[in-house]
Short mmCIF file of C-alpha atoms in Angstrom, two decimals:
data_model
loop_
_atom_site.label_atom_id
_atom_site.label_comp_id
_atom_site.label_asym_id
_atom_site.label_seq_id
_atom_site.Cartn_x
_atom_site.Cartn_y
_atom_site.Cartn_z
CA UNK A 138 -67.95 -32.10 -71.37
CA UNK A 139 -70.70 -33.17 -69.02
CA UNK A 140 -72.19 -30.17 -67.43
CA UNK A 141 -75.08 -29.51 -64.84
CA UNK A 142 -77.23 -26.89 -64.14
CA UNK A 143 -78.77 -26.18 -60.57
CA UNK A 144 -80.48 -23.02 -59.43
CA UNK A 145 -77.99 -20.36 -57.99
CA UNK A 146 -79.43 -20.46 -54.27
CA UNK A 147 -82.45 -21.85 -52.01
CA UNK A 148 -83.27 -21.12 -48.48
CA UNK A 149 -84.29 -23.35 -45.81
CA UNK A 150 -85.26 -23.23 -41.92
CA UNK A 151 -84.24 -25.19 -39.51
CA UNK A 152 -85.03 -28.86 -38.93
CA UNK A 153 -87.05 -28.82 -42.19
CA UNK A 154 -86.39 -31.33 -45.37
CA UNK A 155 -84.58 -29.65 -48.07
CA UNK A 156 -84.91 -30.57 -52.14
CA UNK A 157 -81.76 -29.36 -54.29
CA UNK A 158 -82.51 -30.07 -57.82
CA UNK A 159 -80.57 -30.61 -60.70
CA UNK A 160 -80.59 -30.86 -64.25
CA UNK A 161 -78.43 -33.48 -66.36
CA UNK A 162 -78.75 -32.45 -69.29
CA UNK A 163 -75.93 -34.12 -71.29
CA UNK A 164 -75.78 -37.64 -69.25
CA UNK A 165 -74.70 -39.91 -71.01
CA UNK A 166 -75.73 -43.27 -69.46
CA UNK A 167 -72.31 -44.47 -68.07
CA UNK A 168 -71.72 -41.12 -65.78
CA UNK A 169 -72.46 -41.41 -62.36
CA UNK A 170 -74.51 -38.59 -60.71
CA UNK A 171 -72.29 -37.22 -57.38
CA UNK A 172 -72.75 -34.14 -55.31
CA UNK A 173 -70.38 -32.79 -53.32
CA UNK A 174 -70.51 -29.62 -50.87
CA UNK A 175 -68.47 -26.83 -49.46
CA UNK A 176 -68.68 -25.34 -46.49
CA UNK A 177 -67.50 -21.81 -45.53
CA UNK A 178 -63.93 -21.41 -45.79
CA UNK A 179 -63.14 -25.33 -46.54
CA UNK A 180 -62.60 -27.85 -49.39
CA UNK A 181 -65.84 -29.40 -51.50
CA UNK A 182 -66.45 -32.73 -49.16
CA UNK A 183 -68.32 -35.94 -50.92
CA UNK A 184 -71.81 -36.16 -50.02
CA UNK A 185 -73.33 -38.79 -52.21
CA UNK A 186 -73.05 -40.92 -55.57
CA UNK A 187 -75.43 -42.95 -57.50
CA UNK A 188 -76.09 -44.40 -61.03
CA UNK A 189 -80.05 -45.05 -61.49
CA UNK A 190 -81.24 -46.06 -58.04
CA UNK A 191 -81.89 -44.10 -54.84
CA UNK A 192 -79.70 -43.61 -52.49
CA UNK A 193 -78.98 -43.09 -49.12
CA UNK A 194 -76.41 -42.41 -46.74
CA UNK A 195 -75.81 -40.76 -43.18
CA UNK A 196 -75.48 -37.72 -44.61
CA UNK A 197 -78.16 -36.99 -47.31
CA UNK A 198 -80.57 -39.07 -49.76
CA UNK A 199 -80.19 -38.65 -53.64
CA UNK A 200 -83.48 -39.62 -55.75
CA UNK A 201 -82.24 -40.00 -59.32
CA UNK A 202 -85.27 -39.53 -62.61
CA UNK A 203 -86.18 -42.00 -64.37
CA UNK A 204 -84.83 -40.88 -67.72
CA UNK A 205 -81.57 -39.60 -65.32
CA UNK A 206 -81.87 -36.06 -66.23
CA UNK A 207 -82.74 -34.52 -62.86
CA UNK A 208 -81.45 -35.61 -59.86
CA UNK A 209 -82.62 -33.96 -56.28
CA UNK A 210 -80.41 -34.46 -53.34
CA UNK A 211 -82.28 -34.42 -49.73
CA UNK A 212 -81.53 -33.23 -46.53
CA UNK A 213 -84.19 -34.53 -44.37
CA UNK A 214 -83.77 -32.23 -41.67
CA UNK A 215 -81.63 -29.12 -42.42
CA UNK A 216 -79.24 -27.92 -39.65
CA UNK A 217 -76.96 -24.51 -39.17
CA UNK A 218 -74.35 -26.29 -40.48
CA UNK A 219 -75.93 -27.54 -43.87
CA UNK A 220 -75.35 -24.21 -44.99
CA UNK A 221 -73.06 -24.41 -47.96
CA UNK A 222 -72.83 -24.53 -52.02
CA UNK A 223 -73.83 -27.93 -53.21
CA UNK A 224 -72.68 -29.03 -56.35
CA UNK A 225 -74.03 -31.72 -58.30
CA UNK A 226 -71.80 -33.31 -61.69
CA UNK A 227 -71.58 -36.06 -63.95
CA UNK A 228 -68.81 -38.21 -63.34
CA UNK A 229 -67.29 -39.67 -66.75
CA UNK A 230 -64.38 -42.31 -65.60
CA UNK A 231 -61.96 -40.84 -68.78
CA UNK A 232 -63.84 -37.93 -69.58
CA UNK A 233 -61.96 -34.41 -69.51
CA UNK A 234 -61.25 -32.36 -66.58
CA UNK A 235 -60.67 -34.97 -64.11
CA UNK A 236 -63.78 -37.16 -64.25
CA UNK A 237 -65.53 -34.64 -62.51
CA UNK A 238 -66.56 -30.59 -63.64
CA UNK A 239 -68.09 -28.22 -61.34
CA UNK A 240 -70.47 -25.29 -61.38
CA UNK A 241 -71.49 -22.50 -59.44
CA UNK A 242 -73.27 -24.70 -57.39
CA UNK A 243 -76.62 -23.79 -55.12
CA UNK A 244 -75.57 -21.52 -52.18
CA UNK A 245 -78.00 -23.11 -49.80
CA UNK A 246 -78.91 -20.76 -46.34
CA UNK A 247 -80.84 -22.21 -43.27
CA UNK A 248 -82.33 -19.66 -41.08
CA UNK A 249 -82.68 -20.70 -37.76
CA UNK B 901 -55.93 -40.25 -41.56
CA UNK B 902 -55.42 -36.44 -40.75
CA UNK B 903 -56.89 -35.89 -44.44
CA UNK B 904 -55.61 -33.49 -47.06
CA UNK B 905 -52.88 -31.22 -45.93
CA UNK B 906 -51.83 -27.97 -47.91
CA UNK B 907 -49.11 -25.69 -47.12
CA UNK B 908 -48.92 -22.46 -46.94
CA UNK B 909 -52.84 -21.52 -45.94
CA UNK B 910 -51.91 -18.17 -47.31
CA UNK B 911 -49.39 -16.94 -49.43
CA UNK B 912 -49.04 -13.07 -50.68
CA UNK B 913 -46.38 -12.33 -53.15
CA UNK B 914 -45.66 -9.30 -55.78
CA UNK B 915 -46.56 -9.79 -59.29
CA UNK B 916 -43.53 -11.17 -61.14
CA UNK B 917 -42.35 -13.64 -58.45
CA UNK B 918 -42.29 -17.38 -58.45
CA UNK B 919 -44.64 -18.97 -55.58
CA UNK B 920 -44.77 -22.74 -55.17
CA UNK B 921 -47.76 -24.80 -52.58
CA UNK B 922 -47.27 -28.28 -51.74
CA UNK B 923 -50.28 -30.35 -50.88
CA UNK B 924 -49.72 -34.06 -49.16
CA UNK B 925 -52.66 -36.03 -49.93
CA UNK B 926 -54.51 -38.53 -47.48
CA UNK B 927 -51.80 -42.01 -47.66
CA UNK B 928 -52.06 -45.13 -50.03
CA UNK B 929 -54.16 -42.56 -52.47
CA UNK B 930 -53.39 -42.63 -55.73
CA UNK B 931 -54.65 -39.97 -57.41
CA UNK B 932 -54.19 -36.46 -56.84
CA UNK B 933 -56.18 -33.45 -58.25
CA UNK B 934 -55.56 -29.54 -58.38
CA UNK B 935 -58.16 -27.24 -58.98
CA UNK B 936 -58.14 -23.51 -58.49
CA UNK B 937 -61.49 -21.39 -57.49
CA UNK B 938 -62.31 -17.78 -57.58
CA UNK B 939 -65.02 -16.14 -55.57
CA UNK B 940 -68.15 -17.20 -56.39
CA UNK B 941 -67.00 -19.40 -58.61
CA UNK B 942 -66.83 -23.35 -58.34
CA UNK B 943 -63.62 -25.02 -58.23
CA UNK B 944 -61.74 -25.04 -61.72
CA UNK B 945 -59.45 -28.21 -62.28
CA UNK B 946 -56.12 -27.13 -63.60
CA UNK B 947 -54.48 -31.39 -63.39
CA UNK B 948 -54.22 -33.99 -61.61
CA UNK B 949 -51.89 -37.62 -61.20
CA UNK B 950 -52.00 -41.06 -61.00
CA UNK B 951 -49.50 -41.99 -58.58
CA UNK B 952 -46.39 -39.96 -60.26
CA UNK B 953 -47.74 -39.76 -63.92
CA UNK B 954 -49.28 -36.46 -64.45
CA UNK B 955 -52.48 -37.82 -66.57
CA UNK B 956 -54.06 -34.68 -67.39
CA UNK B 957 -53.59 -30.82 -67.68
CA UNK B 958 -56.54 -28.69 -68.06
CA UNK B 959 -55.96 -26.78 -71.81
CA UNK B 960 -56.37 -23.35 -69.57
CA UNK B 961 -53.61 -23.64 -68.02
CA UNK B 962 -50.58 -20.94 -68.26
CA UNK B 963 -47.52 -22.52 -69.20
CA UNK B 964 -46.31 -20.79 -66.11
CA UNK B 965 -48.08 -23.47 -64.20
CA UNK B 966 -46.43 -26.67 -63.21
CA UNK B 967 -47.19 -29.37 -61.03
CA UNK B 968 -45.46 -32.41 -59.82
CA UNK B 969 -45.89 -35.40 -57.81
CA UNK B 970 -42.43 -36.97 -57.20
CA UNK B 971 -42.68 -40.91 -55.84
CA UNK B 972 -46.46 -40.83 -56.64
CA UNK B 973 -46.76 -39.21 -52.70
CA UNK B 974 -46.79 -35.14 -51.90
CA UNK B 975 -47.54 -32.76 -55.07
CA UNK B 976 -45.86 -29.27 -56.11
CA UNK B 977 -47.78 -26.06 -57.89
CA UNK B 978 -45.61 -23.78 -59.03
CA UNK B 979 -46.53 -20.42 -60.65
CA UNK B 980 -44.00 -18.93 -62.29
CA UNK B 981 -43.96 -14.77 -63.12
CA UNK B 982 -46.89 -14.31 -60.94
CA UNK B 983 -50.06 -12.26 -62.03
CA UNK B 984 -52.79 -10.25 -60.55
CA UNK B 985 -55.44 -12.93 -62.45
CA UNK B 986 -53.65 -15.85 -60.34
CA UNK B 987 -54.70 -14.64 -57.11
CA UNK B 988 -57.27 -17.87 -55.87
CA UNK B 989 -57.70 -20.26 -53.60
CA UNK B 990 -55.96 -23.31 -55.08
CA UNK B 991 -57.17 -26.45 -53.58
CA UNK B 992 -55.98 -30.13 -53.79
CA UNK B 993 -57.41 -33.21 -53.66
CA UNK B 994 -56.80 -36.83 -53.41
CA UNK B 995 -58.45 -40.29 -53.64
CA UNK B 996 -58.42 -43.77 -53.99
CA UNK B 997 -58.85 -45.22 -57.49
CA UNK B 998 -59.37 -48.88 -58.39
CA UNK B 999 -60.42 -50.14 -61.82
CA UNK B 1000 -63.03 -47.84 -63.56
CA UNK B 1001 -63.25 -46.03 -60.39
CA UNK B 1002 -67.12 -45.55 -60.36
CA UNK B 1003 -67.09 -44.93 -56.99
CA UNK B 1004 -64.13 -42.71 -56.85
CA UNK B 1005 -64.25 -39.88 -54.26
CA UNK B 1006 -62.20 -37.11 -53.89
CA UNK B 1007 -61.20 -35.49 -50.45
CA UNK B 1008 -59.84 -31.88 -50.92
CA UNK B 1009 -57.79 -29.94 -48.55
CA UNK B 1010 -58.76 -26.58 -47.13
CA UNK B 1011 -56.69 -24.74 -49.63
CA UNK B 1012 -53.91 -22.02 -50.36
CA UNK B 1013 -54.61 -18.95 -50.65
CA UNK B 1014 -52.97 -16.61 -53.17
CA UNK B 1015 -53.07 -13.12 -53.36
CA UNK B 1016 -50.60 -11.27 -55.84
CA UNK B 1017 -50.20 -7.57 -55.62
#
């Protein structure tokens, strides 16, 4: 089973860029690389997908390795509300578990 | 779209007793997901459909746990002969699938929440 590992928590302050790493250690090179978040009290919410290229959407910007074993997901300006667990997984279309398995996740804090 | 909808928020129940959730998942999606997640833990899938098939249950799972997704539309978790080591949030979550579904994402619901005393 495809699993991740990403440090247990980071801190950030407000309005600065934020780097969450994370290691892909057993990629295989059909998974995608998505990362998903959870704010207080709510559901995981989709953040961000990719394959080899960078992406970027309204909400974050995920730079993907070369060799697709790390992956680092970018806020570019950190708010209040950024605080949450961010998870990052493999997704294997017909792999176990649903496609998708996930960690403990970073717990990510943003002083003001 | 008013998203992922699960019902009851909360539920508390003795140990012993049956509880059931429903979750109604976000229209025209075909695939629906349960996972269940413990404090401090990330969310631990326990199955999930596409449209009524039931494609997958985690090898975890109780055989006190059943799902079910009638019509490929709302879902059902049952837990039958409740235990303290059920009480979690379990969450659902749906999506739209189309071929290899590469770009599959899922869309959880805020959760029920189950304490058993």
């Amino acid at each position: 089973d495809a699993k991740t590992t990403q440090p247990n928590s980071m801190e950030s302050n407000e309005e600065e860029p934020v780097h969450l790493p994370c290691n892909h250690s057993t990629i295989s090179g059909t998974d995608y690389i998505h990362w998903y978040r959870q704010l207080p009290s709510q559901g995981p919410e989709y953040v961000i997908h990719g394959l080899t290229s960078n992406v970027n959407n309204r909400m974050a910007s995920l730079a993907i390795a070369e060799d697709r074993k790390s992956s680092t997901l970018i806020l570019h300006r950190a708010t209040l509300r950024d605080a949450a667990v961010y998870y990052c997984m493999d997704y294997r279309y017909g792999g176990s578990q649903g496609n998708l398995i996930f960690g403990k996740g970073t717990k990510l804090s943003v002083k003001p | 779209d008013t998203g992922v909808s699960q019902n009851p928020r909360h539920k508390i129940t003795k140990r012993g007793q049956n509880v059931t959730f429903r979750c109604d998942p976000i229209s025209e999606h075909n695939r629906l997901y349960w996972y269940r997640q413990t404090l401090g833990q990330g969310p631990e899938f326990l199955t999930y459909f596409q449209n009524e098939a039931q494609l997958e249950k985690s090898r975890l799972l109780s055989d006190r746990f059943s799902a079910e997704r009638p019509k490929g539309s709302f879902s059902t978790l049952e837990i039958q002969r409740t235990e303290q080591g059920d009480s979690a949030m379990y969450l659902c979550a749906s999506s739209f699938i189309l071929g290899t579904g590469v770009n599959e994402k899922l869309f959880f619901g805020s959760g029920t929440q189950l304490s058993v005393l």
